[in-house]
Coordinates of C-alpha atoms and ligand atoms in Angstrom, one line a residue:
X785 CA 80.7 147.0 41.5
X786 CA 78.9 147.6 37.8
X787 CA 75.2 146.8 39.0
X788 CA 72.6 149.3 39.0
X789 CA 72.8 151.8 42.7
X790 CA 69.8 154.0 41.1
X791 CA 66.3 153.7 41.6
X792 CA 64.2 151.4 39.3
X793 CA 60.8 153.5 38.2
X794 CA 58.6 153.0 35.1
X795 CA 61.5 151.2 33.5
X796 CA 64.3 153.8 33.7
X797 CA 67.0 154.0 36.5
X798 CA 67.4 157.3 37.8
X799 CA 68.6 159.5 40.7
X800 CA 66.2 160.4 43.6
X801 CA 63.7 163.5 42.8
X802 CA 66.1 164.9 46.4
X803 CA 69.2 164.0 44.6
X804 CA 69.7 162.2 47.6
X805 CA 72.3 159.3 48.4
X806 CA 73.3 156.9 50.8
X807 CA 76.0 154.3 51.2
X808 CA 76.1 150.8 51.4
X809 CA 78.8 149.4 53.3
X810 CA 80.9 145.6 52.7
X811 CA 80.5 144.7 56.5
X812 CA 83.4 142.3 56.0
X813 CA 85.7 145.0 55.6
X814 CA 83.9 148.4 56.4
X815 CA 84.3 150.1 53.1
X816 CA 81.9 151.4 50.9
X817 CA 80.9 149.7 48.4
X818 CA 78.6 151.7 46.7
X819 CA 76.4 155.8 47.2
X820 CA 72.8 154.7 46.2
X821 CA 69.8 157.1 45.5
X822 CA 67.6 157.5 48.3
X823 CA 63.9 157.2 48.1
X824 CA 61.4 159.2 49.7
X825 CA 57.8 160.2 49.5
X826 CA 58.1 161.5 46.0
X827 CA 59.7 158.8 44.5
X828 CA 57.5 156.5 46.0
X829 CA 54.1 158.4 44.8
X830 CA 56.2 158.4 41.2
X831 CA 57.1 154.7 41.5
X832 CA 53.1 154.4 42.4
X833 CA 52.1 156.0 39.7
X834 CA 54.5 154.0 37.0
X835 CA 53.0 150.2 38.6
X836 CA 49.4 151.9 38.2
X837 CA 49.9 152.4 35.0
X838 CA 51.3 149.2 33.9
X839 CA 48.8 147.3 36.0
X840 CA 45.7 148.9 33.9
X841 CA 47.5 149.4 30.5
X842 CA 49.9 146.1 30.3
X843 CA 50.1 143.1 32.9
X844 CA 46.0 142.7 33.7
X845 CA 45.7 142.3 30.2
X846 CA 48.7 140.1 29.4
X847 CA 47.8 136.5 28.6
X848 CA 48.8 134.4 31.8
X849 CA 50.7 132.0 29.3
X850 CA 52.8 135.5 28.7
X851 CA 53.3 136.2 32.0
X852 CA 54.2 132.5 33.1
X853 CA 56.9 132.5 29.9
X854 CA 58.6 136.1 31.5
X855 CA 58.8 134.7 34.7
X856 CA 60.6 132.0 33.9
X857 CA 62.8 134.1 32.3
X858 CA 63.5 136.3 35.0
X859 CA 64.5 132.5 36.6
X860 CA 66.9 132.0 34.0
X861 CA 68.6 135.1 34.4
X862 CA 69.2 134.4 37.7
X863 CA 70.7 131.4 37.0
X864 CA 72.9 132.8 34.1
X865 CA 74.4 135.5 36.5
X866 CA 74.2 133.5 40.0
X867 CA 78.1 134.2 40.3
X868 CA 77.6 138.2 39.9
X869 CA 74.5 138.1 42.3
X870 CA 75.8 135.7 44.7
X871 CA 79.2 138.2 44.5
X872 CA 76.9 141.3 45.4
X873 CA 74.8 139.5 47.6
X874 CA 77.8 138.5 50.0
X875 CA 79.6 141.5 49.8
X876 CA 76.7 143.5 50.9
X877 CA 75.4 141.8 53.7
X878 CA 78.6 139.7 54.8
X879 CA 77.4 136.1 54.2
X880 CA 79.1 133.4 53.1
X881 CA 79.6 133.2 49.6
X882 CA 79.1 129.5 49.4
X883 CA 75.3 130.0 51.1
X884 CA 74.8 133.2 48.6
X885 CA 76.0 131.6 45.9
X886 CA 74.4 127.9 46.0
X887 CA 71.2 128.6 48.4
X888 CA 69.8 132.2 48.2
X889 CA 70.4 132.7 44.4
X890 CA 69.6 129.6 42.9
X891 CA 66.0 129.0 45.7
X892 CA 65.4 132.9 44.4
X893 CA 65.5 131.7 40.4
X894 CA 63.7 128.5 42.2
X895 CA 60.7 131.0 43.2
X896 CA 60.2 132.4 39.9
X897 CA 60.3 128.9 38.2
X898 CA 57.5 127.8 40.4
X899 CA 55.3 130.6 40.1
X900 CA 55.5 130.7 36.6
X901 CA 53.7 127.6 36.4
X902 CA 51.4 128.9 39.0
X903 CA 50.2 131.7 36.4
X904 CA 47.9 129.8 33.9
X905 CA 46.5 128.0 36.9
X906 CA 44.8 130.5 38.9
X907 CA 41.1 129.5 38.9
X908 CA 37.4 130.5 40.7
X909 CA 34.8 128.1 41.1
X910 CA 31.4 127.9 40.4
X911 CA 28.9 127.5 43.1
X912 CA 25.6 125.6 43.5
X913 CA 23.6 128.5 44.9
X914 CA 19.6 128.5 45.5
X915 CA 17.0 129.7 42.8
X916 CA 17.2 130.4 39.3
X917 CA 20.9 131.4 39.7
X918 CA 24.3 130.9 38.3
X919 CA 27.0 131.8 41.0
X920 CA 30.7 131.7 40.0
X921 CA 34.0 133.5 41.5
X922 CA 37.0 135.5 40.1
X923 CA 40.1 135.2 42.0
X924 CA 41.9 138.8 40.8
X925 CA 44.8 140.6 41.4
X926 CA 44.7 143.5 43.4
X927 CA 46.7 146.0 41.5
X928 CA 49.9 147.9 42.8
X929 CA 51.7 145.6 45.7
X930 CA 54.0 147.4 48.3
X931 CA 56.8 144.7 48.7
X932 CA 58.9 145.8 51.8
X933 CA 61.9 143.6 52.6
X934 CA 64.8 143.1 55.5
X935 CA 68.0 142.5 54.9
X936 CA 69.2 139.0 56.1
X937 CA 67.7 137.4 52.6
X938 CA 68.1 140.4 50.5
X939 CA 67.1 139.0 47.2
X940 CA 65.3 135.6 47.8
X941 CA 62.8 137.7 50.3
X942 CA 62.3 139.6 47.0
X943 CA 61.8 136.9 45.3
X944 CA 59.6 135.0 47.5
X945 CA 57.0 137.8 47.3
X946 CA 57.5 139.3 44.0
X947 CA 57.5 136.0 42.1
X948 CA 54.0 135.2 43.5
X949 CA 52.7 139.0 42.8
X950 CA 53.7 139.5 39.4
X951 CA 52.0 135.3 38.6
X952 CA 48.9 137.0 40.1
X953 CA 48.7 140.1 37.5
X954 CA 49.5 142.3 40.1
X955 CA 52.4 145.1 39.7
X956 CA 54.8 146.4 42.4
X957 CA 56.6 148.7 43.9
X958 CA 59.7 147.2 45.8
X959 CA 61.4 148.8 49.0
X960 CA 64.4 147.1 49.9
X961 CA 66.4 147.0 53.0
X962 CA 68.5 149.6 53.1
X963 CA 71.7 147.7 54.3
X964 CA 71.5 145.7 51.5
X965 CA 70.3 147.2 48.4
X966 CA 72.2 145.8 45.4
X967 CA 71.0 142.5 44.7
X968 CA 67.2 143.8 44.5
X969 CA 68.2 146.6 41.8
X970 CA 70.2 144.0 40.0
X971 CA 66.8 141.8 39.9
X972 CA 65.2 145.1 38.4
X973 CA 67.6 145.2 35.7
X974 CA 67.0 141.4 35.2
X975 CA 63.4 142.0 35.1
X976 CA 63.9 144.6 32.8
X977 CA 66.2 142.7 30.6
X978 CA 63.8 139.7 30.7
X979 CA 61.2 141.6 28.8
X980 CA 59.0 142.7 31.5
X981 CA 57.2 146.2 30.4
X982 CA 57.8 149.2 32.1
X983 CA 56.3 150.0 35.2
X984 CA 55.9 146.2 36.2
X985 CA 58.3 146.1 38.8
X986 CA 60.0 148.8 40.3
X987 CA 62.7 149.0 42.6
X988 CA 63.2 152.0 45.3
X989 CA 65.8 151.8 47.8
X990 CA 65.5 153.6 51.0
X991 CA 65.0 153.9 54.6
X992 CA 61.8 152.5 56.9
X993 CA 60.7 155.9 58.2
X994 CA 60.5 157.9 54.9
X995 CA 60.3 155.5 51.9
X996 CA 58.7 152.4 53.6
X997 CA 56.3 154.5 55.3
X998 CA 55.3 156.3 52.6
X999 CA 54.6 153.3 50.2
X1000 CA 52.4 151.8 53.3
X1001 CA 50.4 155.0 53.1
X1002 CA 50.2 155.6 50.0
X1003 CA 46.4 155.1 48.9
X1004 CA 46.7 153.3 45.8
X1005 CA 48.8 150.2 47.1
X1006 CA 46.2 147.8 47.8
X1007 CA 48.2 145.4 49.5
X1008 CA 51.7 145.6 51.2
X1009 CA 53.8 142.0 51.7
X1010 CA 56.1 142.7 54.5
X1011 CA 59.3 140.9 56.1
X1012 CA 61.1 142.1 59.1
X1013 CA 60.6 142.7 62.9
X1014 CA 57.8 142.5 65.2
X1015 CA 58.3 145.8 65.6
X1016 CA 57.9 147.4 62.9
X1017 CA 55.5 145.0 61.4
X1018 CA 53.1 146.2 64.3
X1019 CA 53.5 149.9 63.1
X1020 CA 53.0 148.9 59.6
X1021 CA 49.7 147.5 60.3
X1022 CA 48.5 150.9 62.5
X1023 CA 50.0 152.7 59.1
X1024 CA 47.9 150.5 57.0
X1025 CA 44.4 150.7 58.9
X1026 CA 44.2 154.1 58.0
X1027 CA 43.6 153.3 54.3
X1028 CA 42.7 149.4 55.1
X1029 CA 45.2 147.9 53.2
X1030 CA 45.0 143.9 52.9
X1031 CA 48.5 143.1 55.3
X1032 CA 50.5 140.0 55.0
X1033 CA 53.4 139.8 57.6
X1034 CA 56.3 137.4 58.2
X1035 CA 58.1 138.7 61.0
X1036 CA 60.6 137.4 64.0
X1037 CA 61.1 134.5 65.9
X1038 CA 62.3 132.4 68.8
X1039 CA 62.1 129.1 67.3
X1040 CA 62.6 126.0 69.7
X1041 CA 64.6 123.4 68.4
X1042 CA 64.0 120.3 70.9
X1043 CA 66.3 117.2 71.5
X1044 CA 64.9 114.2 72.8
X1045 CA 66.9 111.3 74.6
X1046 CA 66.1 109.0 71.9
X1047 CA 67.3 110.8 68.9
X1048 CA 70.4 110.5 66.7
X1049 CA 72.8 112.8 68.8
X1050 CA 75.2 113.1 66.4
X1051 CA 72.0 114.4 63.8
X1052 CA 70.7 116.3 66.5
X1053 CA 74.0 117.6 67.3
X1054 CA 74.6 118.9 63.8
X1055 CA 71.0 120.2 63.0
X1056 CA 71.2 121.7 66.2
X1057 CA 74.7 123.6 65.1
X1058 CA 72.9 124.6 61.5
X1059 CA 69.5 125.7 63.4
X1060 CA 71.7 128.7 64.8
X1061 CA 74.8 129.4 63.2
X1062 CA 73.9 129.1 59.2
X1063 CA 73.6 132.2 58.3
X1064 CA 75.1 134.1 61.3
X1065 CA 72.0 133.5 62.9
X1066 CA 70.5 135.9 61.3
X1067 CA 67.6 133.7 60.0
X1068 CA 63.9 134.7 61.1
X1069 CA 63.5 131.2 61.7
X1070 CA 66.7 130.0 63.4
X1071 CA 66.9 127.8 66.4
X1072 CA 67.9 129.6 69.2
X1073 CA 66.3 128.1 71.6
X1074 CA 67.9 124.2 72.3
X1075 CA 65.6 122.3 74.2
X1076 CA 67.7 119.2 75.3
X1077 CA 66.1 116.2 77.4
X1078 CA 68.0 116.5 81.1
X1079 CA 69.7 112.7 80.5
X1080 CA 71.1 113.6 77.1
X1081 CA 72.5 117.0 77.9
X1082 CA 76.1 116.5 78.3
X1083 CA 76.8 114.1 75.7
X1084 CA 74.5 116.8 73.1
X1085 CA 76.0 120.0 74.2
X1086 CA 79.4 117.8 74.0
X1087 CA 79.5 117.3 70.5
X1088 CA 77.8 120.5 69.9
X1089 CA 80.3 122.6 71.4
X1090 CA 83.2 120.8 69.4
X1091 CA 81.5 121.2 66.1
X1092 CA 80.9 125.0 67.2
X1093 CA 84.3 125.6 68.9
X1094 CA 85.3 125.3 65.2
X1095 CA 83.7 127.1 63.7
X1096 CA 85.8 130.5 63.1
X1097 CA 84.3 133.8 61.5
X1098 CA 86.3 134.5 58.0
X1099 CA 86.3 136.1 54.8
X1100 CA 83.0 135.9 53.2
X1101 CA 83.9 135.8 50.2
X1102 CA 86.1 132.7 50.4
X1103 CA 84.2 129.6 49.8
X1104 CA 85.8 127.8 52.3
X1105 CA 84.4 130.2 55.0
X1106 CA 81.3 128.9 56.5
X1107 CA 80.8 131.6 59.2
X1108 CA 80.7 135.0 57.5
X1109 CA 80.2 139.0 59.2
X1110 CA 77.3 140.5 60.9
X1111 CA 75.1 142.7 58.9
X1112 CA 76.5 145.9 60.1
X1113 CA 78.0 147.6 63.2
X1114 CA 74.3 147.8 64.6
X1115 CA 73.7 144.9 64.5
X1116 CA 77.0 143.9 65.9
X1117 CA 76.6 145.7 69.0
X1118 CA 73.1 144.6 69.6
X1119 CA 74.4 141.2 69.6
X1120 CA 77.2 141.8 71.9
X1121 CA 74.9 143.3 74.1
X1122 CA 72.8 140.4 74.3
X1123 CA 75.9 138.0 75.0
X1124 CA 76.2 141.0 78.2
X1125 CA 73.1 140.5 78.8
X1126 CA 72.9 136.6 79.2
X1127 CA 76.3 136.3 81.1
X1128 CA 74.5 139.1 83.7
X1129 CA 71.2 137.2 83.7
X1130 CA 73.2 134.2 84.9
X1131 CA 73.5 131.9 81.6
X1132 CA 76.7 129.6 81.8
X1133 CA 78.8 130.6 78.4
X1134 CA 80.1 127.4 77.7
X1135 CA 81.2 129.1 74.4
X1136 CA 82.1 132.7 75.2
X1137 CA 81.7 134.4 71.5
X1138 CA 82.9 137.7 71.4
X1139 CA 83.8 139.8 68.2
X1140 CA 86.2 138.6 66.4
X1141 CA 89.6 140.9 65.0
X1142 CA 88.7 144.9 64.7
X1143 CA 88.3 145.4 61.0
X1144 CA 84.9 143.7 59.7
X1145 CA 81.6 142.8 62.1
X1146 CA 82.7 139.2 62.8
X1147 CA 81.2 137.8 65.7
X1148 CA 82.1 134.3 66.8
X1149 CA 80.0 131.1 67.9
X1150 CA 78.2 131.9 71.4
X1151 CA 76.6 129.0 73.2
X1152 CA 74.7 130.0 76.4
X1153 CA 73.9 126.9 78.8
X1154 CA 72.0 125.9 82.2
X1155 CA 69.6 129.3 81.0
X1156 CA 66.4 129.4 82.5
X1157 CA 62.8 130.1 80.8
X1158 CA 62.5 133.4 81.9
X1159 CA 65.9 135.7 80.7
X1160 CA 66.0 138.1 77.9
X1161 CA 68.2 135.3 76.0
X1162 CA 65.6 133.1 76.1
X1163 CA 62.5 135.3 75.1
X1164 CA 63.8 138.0 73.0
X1165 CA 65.3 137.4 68.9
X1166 CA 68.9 138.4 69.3
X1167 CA 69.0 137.3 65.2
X1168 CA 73.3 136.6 65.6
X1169 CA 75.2 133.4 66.1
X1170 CA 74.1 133.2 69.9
X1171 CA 72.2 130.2 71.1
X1172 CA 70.5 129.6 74.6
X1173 CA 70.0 126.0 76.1
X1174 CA 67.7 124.9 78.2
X1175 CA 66.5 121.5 79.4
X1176 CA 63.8 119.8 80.1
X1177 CA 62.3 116.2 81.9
X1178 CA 58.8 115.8 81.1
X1179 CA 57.1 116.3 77.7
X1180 CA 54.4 118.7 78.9
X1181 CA 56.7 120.3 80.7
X1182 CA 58.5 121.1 77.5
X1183 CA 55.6 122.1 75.3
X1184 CA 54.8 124.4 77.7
X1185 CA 58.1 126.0 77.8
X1186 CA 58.8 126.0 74.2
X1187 CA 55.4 127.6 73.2
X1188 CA 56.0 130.3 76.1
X1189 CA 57.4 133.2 74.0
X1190 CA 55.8 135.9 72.1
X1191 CA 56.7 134.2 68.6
X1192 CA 55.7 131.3 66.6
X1193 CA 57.7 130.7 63.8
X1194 CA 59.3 127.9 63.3
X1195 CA 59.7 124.1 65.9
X1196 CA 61.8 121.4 65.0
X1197 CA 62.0 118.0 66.8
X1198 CA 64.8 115.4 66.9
X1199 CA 63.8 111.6 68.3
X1200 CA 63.5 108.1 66.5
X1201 CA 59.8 108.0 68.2
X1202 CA 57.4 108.7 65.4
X1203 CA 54.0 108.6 67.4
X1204 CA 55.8 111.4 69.8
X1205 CA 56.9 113.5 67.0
X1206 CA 53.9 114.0 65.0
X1207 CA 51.9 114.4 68.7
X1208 CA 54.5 117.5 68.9
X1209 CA 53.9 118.8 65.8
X1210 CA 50.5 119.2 66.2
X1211 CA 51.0 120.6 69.8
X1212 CA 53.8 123.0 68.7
X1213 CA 52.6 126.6 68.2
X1214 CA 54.8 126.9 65.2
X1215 CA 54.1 127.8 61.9
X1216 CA 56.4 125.2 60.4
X1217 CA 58.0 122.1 62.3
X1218 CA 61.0 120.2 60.8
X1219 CA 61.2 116.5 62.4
X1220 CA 64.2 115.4 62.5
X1221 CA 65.5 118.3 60.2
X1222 CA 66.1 121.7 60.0
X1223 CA 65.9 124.8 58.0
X1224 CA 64.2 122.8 55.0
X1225 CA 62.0 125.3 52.9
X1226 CA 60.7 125.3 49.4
X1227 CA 58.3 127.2 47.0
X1228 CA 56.0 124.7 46.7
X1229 CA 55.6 124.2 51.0
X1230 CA 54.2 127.7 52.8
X1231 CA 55.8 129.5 55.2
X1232 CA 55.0 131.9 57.8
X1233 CA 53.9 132.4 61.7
X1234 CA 51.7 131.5 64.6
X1235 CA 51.2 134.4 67.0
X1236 CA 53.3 137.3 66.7
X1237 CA 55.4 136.1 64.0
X1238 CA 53.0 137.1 61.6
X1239 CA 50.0 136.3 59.4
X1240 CA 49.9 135.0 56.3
X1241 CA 51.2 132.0 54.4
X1242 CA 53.8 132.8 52.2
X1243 CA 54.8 130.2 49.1
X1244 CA 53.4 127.4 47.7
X1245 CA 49.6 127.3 46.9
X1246 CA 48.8 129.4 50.0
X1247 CA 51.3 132.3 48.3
X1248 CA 48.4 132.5 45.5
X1249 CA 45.5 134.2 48.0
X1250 CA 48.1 136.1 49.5
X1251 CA 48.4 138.0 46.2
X1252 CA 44.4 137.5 44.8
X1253 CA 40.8 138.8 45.9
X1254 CA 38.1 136.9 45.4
X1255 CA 35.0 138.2 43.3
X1256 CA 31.6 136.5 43.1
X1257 CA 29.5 137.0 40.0
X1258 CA 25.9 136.2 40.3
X1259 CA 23.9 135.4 37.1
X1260 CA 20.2 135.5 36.8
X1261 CA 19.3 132.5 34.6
X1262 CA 15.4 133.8 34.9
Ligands
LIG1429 P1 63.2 145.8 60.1 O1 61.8 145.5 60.5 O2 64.0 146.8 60.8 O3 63.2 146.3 58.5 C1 62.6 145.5 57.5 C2 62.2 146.5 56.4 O4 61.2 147.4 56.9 C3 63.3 147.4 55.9 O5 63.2 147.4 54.5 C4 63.0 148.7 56.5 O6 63.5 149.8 55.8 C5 61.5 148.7 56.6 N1 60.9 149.6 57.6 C6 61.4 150.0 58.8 N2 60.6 150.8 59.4 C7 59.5 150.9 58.6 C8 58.2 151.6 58.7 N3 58.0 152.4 59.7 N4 57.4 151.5 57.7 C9 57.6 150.8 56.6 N5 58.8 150.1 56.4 C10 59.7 150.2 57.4 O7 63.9 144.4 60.0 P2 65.4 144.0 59.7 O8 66.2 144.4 60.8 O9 65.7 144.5 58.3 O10 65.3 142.4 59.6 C11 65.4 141.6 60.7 C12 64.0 141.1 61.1 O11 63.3 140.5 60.0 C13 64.1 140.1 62.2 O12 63.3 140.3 63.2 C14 63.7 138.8 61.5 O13 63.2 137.8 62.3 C15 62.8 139.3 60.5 N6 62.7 138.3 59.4 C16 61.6 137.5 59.3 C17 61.4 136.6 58.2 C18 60.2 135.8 58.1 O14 60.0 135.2 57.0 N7 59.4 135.6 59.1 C19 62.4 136.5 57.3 C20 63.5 137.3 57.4 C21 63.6 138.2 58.4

């Protein structure tokens, strides 16, 4: 492991003001992989202080053509070391290396190419006011932005809200997960090594309570850009109202991914078997809720269960491997516990999961049938390969049940009926619907959630006001 472990401020890596360290474990094999320096409140007020400084002195004063030309080079170096990031980025969360290496790398250096365009086109308006007036707006950056990410997309998360930040003119101050630190403080050094002055973007590893909290209090971060639980997004907001910092939240999910009688099976079969197992399942947006149309239901969860029956847990690292380890022994546990939970509750495990070997957090394919609306596996993120089917006979009686939990991230919808589909979408409390599809995302088309899975709209045009504040500037022409 040669990449960076230390913290990223003003430009320089260097070791916690507590000398403090903590390790990062491969969850593959259980071994360490690396100590890395441990933020807290100090280095965070220091980390502050360096983005504050390059905010005022460098980046609001950088031509945007400058900025767009940087961050394009930041998307380049992605690209030139995709094998080296994709190598960390598997190793220290346990995915496979063939979605690290040819979906989360290259859609992170996708982020920072479209962004870069977005720099030189970030516009106000003018407005026909009343009177003797001239009325125009300012869309401006707001300074230092807190960027506080989870683990499951270590680096694209990064990217997805760093990339719009830094097109903006604003600065940050970057608290990754602390399961999965390495790929963020790589980008640092790629920042770095782009051209990027100091203070522009720094990286500081560490945990929730202590580092994360402390950049949420700080009081000059203007704006913190969060991904992660329900949970702790709540407390971030009751951190931020103390100080009213502008919140943007993309949190958890129970996404429903419905089957109707007259869809492709065998489409709706696979989507239906990458909705919940790519990535482990642990995808904000994954679809762990099958909703399957009563008269369809054996021939679906047929062809399902054979495409899932083989689908075995292996080396992540092996390109071959399409099903790689949990996140860590946490996470493990609370997974097993939910497969517990749903064979107690009554759920019919027509694919019984269960952790694979001892060494490594491998936990294999669980499909939970007959499940009814109201269990814990039906409500409640379990964020593993686990997936809970239910069925349904009448349309309303499905929209009703699929918009019945707490979350609204993500719907899709499998049938040939094209009126039906798009009445769905519309009727879906989602904040993005795939028809006949699944898991399709992109810079350019936002991204975030209906009720509690957050607020905000993340990417695309939408990404730009997460990022900007608008100013009106009133003229007298008297
Ligand atoms: P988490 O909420 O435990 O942690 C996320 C980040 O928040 C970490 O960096 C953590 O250190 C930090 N944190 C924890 N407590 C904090 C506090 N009190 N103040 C400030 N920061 C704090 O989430 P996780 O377990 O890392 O990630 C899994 C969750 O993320 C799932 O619920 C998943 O659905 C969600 N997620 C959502 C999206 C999305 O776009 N909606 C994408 C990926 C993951």
């Amino acid at each position: 492991m040669n990449g960076p472990t230390q913290l990223l401020i003003g430009g320089k890596f260097q070791d916690a003001q507590s000398g403090r360290t903590f390790p990062t474990i491969n969850p593959a094999t259980e071994k360490v992989i690396a100590h890395v320096a441990e933020a807290d409140a100090a280095d965070i007020d220091a980390a502050v202080k360096a983005a504050r400084t390059a905010f005022s002195r460098h980046w609001r004063r950088m031509e945007a053509r400058e900025r767009a030309k940087l961050l394009w080079r930041i998307g380049d170096l992605i690209m030139q070391n995709a094998d080296e990031l994709g190598a960390l980025e598997t190793m220290d969360n346990g995915k496979p290396i063939f979605e690290s290496r040819y979906i989360d790398i290259p859609s992170a250096a996708e982020t920072f190419y479209y962004y870069s365009g977005w720099c030189t086109k970030i516009e106000g308006e003018t407005i026909p006011v009343p009177g003797d007036f001239f009325n125009y707006t300012l869309r401006e950056p707001y300074g230092v932005c807190g960027i506080i990410t989870p683990w499951n997309f270590p680096l694209l998360m990064v990217a997805w809200k760093l990339a719009p930040a830094l097109a903006c003119g604003n600065t940050a101050v970057v608290k990754i997960a602390e399961e999965t630190p390495l790929t963020g403080l790589r980008l640092g050094q790629l920042c770095q090594e782009a051209g990027l002055p100091d203070g522009v973007v720094n990286v500081v590893p560490g945990f929730g309570e202590t580092a994360g909290r402390a950049l949420v209090a700080h009081p000059h971060v203007e704006k913190i850009s969060f991904t992660g639980s329900t949970a702790v997004g709540k407390e971030i907001m009751r951190t931020a109202a103390d100080s009213l910092k502008k919140v943007s939240l993309e949190l958890g999910g129970k996404s429903p991914n419905i089957v109707f009688a007259d869809s492709d099976l065998d489409a709706a079969a696979k989507g239906a078997f990458n909705a919940i197992f790519y990535g482990k399942g642990e995808v904000c947006n994954a679809g762990s809720r099958l909703f399957v149309e009563k008269e369809i239901h054996d021939d679906l969860l047929e062809k399902l269960v054979q495409r899932a029956a083989r689908l075995t847990p292996g080396d992540p690292m092996d390109p071959k491997t399409r099903l790689g380890a949990l996140v860590s022994k946490t996470q493990m546990d609370r997974v097993l516990d939910y497969v517990e939970t749903g064979k107690r509750e009554g759920a019919v495990p027509i694919l019984p999961g269960g952790r694979a070997g001892t060494r490594g957090y491998f936990v294999k394919p669980t499909i939970f049938d007959s499940a009814d609306q109201s269990m814990k596996i039906a409500q409640e993120e379990i964020f593993g390969p686990v997936l809970t089917v239910l069925t349904f006979e009448t349309t309303d009686e499905l929209v009703e049940k699929a918009n019945s939990t707490i979350y609204g991230l993500a719907a899709a919808v499998w049938t040939r009926d094209i009126a039906k589909a798009h009445r769905l979408a519309g009727e879906l409390q989602a904040g993005t619907v795939w028809i006949n599809a699944y898991n399709m995302l992109s810079p350019q088309s936002p991204f975030g959630g209906y009720k509690q899975s957050g607020y905000g709209r993340e990417l695309g045009r939408h990404g730009i006001d997460l990022y900007t504040q608008v100013k009106s500037v009133w003229v007298s022409l008297a």
